[in-house]
XYZ file of C-alpha atoms in Angstrom:
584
model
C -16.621 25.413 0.920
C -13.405 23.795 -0.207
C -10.696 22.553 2.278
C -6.990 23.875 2.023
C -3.955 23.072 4.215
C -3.429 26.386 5.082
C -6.130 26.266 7.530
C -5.839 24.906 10.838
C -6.637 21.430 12.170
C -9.914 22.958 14.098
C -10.831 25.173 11.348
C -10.894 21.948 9.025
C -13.104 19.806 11.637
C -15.193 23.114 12.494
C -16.065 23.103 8.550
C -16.366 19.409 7.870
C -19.087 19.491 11.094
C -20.922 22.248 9.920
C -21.132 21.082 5.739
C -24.350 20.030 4.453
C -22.840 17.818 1.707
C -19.780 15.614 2.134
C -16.078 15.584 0.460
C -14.227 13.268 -1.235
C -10.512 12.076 -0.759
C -9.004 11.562 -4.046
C -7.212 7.930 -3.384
C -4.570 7.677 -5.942
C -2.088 5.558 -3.842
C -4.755 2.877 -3.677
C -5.765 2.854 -6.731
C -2.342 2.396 -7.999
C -1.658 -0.633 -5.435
C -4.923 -2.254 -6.284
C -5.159 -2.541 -9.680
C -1.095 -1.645 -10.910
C 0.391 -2.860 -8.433
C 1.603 0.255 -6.914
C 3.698 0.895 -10.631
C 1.841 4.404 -11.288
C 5.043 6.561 -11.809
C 5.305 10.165 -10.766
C 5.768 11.657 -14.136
C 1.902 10.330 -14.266
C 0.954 11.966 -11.064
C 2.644 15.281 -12.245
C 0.803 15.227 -15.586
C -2.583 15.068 -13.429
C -1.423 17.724 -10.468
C -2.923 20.846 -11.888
C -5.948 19.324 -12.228
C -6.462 17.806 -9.359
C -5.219 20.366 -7.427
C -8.662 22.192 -8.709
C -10.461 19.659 -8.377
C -10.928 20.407 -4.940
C -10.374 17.395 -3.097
C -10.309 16.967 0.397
C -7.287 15.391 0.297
C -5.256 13.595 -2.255
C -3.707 10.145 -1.143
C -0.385 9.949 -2.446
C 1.601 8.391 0.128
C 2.033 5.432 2.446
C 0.824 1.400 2.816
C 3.514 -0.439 0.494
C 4.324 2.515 -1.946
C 7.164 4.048 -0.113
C 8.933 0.814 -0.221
C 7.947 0.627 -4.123
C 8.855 4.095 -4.619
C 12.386 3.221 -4.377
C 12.377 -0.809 -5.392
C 10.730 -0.337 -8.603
C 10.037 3.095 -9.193
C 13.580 4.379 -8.213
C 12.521 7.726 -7.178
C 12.454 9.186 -3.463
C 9.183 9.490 -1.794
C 10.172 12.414 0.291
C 11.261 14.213 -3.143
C 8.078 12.677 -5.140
C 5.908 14.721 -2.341
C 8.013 18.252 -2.839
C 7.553 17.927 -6.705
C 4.179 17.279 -5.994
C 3.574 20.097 -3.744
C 5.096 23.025 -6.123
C 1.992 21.562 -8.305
C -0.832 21.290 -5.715
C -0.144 24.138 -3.319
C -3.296 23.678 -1.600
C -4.303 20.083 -1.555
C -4.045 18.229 1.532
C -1.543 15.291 0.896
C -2.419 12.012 2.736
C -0.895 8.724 3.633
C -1.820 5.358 4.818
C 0.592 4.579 8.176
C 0.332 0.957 9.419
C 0.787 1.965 13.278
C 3.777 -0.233 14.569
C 4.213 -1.763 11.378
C 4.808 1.779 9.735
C 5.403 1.700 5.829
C 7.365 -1.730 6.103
C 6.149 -5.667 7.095
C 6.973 -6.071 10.218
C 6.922 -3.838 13.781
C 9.409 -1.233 14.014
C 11.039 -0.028 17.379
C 9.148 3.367 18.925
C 12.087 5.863 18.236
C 12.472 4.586 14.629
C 8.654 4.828 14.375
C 8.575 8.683 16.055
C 11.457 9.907 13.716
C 9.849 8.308 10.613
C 6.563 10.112 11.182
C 8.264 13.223 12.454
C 10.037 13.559 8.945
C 7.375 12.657 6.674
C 4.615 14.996 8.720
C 6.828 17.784 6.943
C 5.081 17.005 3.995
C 1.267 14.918 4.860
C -1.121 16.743 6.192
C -3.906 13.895 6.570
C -2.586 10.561 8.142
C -4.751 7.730 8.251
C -3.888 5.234 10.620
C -4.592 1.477 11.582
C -3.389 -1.879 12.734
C -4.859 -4.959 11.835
C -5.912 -6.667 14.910
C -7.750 -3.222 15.748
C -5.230 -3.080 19.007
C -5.023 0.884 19.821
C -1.885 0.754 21.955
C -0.191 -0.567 18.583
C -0.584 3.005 17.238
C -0.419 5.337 20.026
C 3.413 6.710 18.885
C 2.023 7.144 15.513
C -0.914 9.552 17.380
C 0.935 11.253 19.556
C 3.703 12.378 16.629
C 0.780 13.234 14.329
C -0.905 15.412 17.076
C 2.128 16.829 17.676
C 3.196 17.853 14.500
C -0.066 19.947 14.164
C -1.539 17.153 11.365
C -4.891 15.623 11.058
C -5.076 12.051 12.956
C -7.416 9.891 11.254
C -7.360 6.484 13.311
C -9.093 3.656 11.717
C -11.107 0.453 12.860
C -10.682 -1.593 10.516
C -13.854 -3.495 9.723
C -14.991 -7.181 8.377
C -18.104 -9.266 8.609
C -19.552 -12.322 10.831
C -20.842 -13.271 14.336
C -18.321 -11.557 16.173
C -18.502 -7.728 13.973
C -21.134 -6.294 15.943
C -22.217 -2.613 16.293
C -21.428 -2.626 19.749
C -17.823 -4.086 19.235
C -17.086 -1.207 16.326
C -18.345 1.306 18.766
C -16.282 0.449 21.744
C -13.114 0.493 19.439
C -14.115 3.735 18.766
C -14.462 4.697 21.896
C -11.022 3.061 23.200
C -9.282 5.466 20.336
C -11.256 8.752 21.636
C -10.437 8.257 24.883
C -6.457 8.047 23.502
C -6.714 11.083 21.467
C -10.004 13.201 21.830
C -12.487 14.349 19.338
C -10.568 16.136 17.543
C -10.063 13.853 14.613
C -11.533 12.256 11.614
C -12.541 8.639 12.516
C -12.099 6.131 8.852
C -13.914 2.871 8.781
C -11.731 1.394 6.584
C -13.381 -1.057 4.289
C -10.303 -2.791 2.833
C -11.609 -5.706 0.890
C -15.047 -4.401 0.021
C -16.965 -5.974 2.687
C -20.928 -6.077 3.581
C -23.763 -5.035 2.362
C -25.057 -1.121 1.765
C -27.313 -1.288 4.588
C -24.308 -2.920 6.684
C -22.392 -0.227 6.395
C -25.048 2.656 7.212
C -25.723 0.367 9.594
C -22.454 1.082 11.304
C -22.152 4.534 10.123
C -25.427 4.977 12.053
C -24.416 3.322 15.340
C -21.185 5.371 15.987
C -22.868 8.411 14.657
C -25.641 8.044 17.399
C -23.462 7.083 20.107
C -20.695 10.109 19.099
C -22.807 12.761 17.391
C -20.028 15.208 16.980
C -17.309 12.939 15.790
C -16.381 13.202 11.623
C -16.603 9.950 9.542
C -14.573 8.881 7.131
C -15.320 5.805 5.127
C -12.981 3.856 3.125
C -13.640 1.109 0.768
C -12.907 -0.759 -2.157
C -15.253 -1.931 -5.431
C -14.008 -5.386 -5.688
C -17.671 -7.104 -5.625
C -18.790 -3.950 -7.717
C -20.817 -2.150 -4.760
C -19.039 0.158 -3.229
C -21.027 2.899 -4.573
C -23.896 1.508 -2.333
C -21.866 1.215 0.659
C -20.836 5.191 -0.059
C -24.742 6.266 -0.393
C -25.623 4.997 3.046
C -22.624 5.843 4.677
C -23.217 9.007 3.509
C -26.998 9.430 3.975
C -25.754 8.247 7.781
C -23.717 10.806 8.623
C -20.066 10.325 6.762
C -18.285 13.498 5.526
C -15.631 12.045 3.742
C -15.341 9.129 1.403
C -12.772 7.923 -1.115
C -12.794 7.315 -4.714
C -10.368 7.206 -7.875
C -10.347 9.088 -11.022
C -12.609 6.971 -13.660
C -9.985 6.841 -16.315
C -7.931 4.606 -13.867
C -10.533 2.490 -12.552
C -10.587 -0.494 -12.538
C -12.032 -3.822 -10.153
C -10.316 -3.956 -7.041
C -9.566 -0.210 -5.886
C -11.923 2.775 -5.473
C -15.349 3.366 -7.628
C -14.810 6.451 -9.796
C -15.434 9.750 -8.426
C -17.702 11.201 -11.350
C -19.872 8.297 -10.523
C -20.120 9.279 -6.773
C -20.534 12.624 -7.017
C -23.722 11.950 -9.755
C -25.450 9.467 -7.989
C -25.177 10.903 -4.097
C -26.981 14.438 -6.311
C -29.365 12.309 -7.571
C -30.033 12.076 -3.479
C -29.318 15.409 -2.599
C -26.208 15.117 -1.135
C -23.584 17.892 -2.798
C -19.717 17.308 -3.142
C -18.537 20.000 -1.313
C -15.795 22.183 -2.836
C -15.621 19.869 -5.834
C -14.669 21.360 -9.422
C -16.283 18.601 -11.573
C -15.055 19.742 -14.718
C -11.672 19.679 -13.204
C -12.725 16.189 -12.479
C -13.494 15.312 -15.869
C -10.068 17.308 -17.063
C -8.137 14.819 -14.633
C -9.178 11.564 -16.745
C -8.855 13.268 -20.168
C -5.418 13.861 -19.093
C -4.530 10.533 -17.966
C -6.305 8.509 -20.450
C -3.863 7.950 -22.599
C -1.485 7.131 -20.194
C -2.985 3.588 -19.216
C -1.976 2.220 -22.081
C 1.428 2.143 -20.634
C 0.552 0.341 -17.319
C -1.410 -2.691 -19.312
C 1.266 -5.267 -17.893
C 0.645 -4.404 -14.257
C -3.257 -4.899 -14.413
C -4.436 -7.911 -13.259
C -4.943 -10.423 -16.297
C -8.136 -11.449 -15.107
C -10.823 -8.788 -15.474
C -14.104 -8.178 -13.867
C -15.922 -7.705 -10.473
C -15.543 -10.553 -7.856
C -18.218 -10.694 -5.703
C -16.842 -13.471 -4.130
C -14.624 -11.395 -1.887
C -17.364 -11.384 0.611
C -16.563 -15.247 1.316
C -12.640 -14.777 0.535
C -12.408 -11.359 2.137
C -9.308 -10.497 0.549
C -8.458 -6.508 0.475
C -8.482 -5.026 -2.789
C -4.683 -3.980 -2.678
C -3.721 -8.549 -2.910
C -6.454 -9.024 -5.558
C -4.661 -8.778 -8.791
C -1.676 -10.101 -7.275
C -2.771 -13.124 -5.934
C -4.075 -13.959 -9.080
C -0.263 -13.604 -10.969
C 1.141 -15.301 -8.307
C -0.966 -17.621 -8.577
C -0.514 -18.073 -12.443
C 3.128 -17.939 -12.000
C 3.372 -20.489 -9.205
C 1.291 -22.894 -11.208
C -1.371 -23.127 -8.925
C -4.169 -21.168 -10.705
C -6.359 -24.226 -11.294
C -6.240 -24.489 -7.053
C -7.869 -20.871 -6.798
C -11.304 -21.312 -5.915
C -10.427 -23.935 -3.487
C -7.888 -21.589 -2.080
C -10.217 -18.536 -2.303
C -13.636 -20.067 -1.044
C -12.815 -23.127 0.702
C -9.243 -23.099 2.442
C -8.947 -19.028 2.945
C -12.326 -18.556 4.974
C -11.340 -22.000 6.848
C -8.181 -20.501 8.294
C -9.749 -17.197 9.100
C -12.090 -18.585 10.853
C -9.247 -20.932 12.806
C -6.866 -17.906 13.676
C -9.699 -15.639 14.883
C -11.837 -13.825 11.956
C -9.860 -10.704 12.724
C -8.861 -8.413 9.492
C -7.349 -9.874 6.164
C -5.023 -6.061 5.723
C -1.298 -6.042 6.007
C 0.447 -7.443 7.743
C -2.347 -10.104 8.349
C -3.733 -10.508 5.378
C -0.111 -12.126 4.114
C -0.242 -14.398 6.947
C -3.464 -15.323 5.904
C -2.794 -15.821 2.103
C 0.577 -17.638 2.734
C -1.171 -20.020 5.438
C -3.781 -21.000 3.095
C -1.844 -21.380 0.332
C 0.597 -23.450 2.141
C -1.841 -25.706 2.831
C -3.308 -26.116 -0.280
C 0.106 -26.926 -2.119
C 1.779 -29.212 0.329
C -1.651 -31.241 1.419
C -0.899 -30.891 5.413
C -2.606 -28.272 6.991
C -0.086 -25.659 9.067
C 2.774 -28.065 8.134
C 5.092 -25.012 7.292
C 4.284 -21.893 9.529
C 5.902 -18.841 9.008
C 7.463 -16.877 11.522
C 4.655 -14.168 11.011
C 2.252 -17.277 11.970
C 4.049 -18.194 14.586
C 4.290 -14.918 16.452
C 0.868 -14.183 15.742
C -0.046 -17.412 17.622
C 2.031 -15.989 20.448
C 0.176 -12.644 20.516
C 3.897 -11.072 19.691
C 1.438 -8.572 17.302
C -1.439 -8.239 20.005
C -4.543 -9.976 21.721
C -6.934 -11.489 19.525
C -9.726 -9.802 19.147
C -12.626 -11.871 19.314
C -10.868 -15.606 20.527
C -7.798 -17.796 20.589
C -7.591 -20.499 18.117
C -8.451 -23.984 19.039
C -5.103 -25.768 20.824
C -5.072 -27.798 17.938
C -3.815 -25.141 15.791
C -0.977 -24.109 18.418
C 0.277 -28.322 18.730
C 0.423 -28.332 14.264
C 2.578 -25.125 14.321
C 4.523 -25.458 17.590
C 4.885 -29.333 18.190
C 3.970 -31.161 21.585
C 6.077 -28.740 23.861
C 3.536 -26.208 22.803
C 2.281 -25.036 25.950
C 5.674 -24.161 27.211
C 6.719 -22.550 24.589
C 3.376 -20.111 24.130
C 3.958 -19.507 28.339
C 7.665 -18.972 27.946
C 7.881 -16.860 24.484
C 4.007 -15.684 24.501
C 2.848 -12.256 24.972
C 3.568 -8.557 23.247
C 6.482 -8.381 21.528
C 8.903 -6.072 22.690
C 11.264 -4.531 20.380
C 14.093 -2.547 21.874
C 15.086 1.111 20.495
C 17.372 1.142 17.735
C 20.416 3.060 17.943
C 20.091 5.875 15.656
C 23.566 7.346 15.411
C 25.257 3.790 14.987
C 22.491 2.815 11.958
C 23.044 6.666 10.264
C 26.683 5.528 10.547
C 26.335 2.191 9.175
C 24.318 3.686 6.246
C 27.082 6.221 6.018
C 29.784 3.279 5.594
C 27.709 1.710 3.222
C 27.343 5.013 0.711
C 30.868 6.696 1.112
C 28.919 9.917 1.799
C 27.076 11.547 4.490
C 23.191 10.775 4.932
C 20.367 12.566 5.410
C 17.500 12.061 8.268
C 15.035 10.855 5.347
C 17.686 8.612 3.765
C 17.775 7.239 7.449
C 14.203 7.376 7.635
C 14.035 5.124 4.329
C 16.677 2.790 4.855
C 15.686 2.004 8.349
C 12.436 0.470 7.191
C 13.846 -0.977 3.913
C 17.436 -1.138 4.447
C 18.768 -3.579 1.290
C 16.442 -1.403 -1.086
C 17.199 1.750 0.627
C 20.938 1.004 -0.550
C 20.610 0.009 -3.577
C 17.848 2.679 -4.691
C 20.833 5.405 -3.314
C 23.221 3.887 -5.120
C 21.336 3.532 -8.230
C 20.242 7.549 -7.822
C 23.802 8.439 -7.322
C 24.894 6.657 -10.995
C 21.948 7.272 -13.054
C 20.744 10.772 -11.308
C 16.963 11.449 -10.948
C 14.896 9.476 -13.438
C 10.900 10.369 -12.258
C 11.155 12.402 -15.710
C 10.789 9.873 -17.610
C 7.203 8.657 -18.840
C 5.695 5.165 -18.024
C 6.548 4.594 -22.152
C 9.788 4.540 -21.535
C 10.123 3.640 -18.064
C 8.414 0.328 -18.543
C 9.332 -0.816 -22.121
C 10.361 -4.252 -22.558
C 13.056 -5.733 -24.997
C 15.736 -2.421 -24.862
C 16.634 -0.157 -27.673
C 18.038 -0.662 -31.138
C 21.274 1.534 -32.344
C 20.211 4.409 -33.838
C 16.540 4.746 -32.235
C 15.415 7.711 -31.269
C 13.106 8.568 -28.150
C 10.934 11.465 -27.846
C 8.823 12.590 -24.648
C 6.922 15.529 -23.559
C 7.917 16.106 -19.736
C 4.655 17.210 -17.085
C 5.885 20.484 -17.621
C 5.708 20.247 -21.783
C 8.995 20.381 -22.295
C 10.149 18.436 -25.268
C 13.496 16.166 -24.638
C 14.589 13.461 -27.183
C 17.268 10.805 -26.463
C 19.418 8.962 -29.469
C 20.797 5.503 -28.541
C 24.606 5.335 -29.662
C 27.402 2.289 -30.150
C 28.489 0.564 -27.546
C 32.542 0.237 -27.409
C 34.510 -2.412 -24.934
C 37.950 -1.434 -24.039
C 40.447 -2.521 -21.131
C 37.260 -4.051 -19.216
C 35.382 -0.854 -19.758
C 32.101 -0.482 -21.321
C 31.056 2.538 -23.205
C 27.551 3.418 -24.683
C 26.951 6.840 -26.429
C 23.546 8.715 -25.951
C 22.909 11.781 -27.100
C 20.244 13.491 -24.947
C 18.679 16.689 -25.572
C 20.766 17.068 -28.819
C 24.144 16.619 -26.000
C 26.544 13.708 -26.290
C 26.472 11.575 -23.127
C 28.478 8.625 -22.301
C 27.765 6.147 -20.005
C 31.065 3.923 -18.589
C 30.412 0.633 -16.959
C 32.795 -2.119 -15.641
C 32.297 -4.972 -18.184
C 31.301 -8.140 -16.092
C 32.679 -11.460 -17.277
C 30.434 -13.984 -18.506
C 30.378 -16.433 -15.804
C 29.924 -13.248 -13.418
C 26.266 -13.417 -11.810
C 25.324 -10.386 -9.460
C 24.458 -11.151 -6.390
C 20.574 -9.767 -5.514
C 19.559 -8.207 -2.740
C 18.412 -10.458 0.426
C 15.563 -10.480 1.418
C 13.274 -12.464 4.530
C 10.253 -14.644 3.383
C 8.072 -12.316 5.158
C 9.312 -9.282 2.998
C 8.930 -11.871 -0.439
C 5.242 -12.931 1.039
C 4.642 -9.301 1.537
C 6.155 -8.027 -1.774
C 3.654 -11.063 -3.369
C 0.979 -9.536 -2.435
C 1.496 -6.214 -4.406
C 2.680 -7.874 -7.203
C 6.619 -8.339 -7.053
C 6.876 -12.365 -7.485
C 10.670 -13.020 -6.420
C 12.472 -15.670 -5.591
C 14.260 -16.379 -2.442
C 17.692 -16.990 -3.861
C 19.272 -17.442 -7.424
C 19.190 -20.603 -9.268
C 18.755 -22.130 -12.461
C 14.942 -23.765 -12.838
C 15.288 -27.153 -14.625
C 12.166 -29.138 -15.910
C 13.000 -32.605 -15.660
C 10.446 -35.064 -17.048
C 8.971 -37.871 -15.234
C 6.415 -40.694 -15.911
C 4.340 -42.564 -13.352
C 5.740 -45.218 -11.548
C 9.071 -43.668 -11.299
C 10.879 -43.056 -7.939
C 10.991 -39.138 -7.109
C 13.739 -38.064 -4.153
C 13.529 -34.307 -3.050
């Protein structure tokens, strides 16, 4: 029986108890941040809605983690308007998003009103919400449950899940149980698998132990294929008692996101387990569809191909794989990778805890190792991320403190003082709505919206400048990743031709450019109609100022594959030979 949103939240749980098979969750917005780098543009996702939409998915995953932020940063489109275009497409599909509890769609813990309105505007659109927080702390995403709940929306809380001594059976189920007794039975529980991690049997394993200990409650597993096995993890998780689990379509699959979902569906027949409500030809239609759109996204793969079965010593999630690899490359440090990966990384997880390597931790994580790597002294330069996980600002540890060692590198000798006079949960004091809507307001010229609030209080620089770009260049999504992405600009007299996700045809002819009186005017003709587009012509000398950003939003951004710089400068490569004198 196939799953709409017009049914209620107890008819959906009533028919995921009683199915014999299981249902998948289409997971585009992973798939796009794991192996794209969150660059799949709407105009794709439109081209593939009315096939997905029969498909027959349980939900389709088209929202949340970092690609709200990248929505408007690189995509330039609004997510809230990305999920109404969407929605005239897929009527009935349930539209899902990955929340990060506290943290929200942003890098750092917001306050609880700016948290509540957030979810309260976005539930207008997201049926499923999957949420988590990486130090497994509940009371991190209790606002999050209660606005979901309230909303009338499907909560699906998460423990997040990793491997060694201290992830047991018995400390997975008593997470579990911590969340029920916060919001009853009535929701989906996802073990979310970030980076891949453990074996098959591990997983049904776990699947198993929660299943035995809360019979009635629906599983939802989550993982990624980076070592290549995820399809094993999904056949015992399945054959254990999971109803749900994610995968991509196969003609965007590729080493660190989701296995393909023709493969799932194949293989769990082959062991008598049906996709429920699944159109498979629909499924096939999907990929044929998007094939040839791939081609466009080849410079936001990750250069280095294949499986990495090393993750289960690294533990990185999928959605920093690629990533870390270009930054890497374009930090001049790729040579230092498998020390970072299998030597340094593991060391410091093990140090801070062996708690979860997902956002905002696994940043802290990467940059710490890193960091030590490069400079040669171990926790010489914390970030403040480090430092107020230290102080339990996030949450408790999970499993233990690290050694006092650790705290006297990153705080100094005073360090006892300081983790008695600064340590403990961080408490962040409600924003004031009206003044921040007014501020925004100043900043525009125009009245706001409650969703360009929503946006700009998690991302206020981009938030800005994505309005401002919107309100010059008007709504762009129509464009095709062809165009969107092409490198190197357009010759005088070339003319562009596209097919829209609706089949329209539009073609665009590239006109002179004239200079008067400081003024800069380039002809277009678009759609066979002369357009002109007037600019201020900058001098020279004149360098545009970029937006500014924190290191923990440029460590963040890193690790989905936007490699910026701090500030603006000029990069000089001065030679040297040994036995000179080098002053920083």
């Amino acid at each position: 029986m196939r799953i709409t949103r017009s049914m209620s939240v107890k008819e959906i749980l009533t028919t995921l108890r009683e199915a014999e098979g299981y249902y998948i969750t289409n997971t585009q917005r992973d798939l796009s941040q794991s192996d794209f780098k969150n660059r799949i543009l709407l105009h794709t996702d439109l081209l593939a809605a009315p096939y997905r939409e029969k498909a027959g998915y349980f939900s389709l995953e088209i929202s949340g983690g970092a690609s709200v932020h990248v929505d408007m940063l690189r995509k330039q489109v609004n997510p809230f308007l990305k999920l109404r275009l969407l929605r005239q497409e897929m009527p009935n599909t349930m539209f899902q998003t990955l929340c990060r509890g506290i943290n929200l769609f942003g890098y750092r813990p917001y306050p609880e009103n700016a948290i509540r309105l957030t979810v309260r505007e976005f539930a207008k659109y997201l049926e499923v919400w999957r949420v988590f927080d990486f130090l497994n702390y509940i009371p991190n995403m209790i606002p999050v449950f209660e606005e979901v709940k309230k909303a009338g929306k499907l909560l699906e809380p998460c423990i997040c899940f990793s491997t060694g001594p201290e992830h047991t059976d018995e400390y997975y189920v008593s997470k579990v149980r911590e969340i029920l007794e916060v919001t009853g039975e009535d929701i989906l529980l996802c073990i979310k698998n970030h980076g891949g991690l453990g074996s098959s049997a591990r997983i049904g394993r776990l699947v198993h132990a929660i299943k035995q200990t809360f019979p009635d409650l629906i599983i939802h597993y989550h993982g990624h294929n980076t070592d290549g096995n995820d399809i094993g993890r999904i056949i015992e998780a399945v054959k254990n008692g999971a109803k749900i689990v994610d995968a991509g379509d196969h003609a965007f699959t590729g080493f660190y996101g989701p296995p393909p979902i023709l493969t799932v569906i194949d293989t769990l027949e082959a062991y008598g387990f049906k996709a429920e409500g699944i159109d498979r030809d629909a499924v096939i239609a999907t990929s044929h569809a998007l094939r040839k759109e791939r081609l466009a996204y080849a410079n936001f793969e990750s250069q280095y191909k294949g499986f990495d079965p090393t993750v289960q010593t690294h533990k990185l999630p999928g959605g920093a794989m690629g990533s870390s690899l270009e930054q890497a490359e374009k930090g001049g440090f790729l040579h230092l990778m498998p020390k970072i990966l299998l030597e340094e990384l593991p060391r410091v997880q093990r140090e801070l805890g062996n708690w979860w390597s997902v956002t905002p931790g696994s940043q802290i994580l990467w940059t710490t190792a890193v960091d030590n790597v490069l400079s040669g002294e171990r926790y010489a330069n914390p970030s403040g991320d480090l430092k107020n996980l230290l102080l339990e600002r996030y949450g408790p540890f999970p499993f233990y403190r690290p050694k006092d060692e650790i705290y006297k590198k990153v705080f100094g000798s005073d360090w006892k003082k300081i983790l008695e006079k600064e340590g403990g949960l961080q408490k962040i004091e409600p924003v004031d709505l009206e003044q921040e809507k007014k501020t925004l307001e100043e900043k525009l010229s125009r009245e706001v919206t409650t969703e360009e609030l929503v946006l700009y209080l998690q991302h206020p620089t981009d938030a800005v400048a994505f309005f401002k770009f919107e309100e010059k260049f008007g709504h762009t999504y129509v464009l095709p990743p062809q165009i969107w992405f092409r490198r190197g600009g357009f010759e005088l007299g070339e003319k562009i031709s596209f097919i829209d996700y609706r089949g329209k045809f539009h073609i665009i002819e590239v006109g002179p450019t004239h200079y008067t009186d400081g003024k800069k005017a380039t002809y277009f003709v678009i759609d066979f109609h002369p357009v002109v587009l007037v600019s201020e012509e900058k001098e020279k000398k004149e360098v545009s100022a970029a937006p500014a950003l924190t290191k923990e939003e440029i460590e963040a951004l890193a690790q989905v594959g936007d490699i910026r710089s701090p500030f603006n400068g000029s990069v000089q490569k001065i030679e040297v030979k040994i036995g000179d004198e080098v002053k920083p």
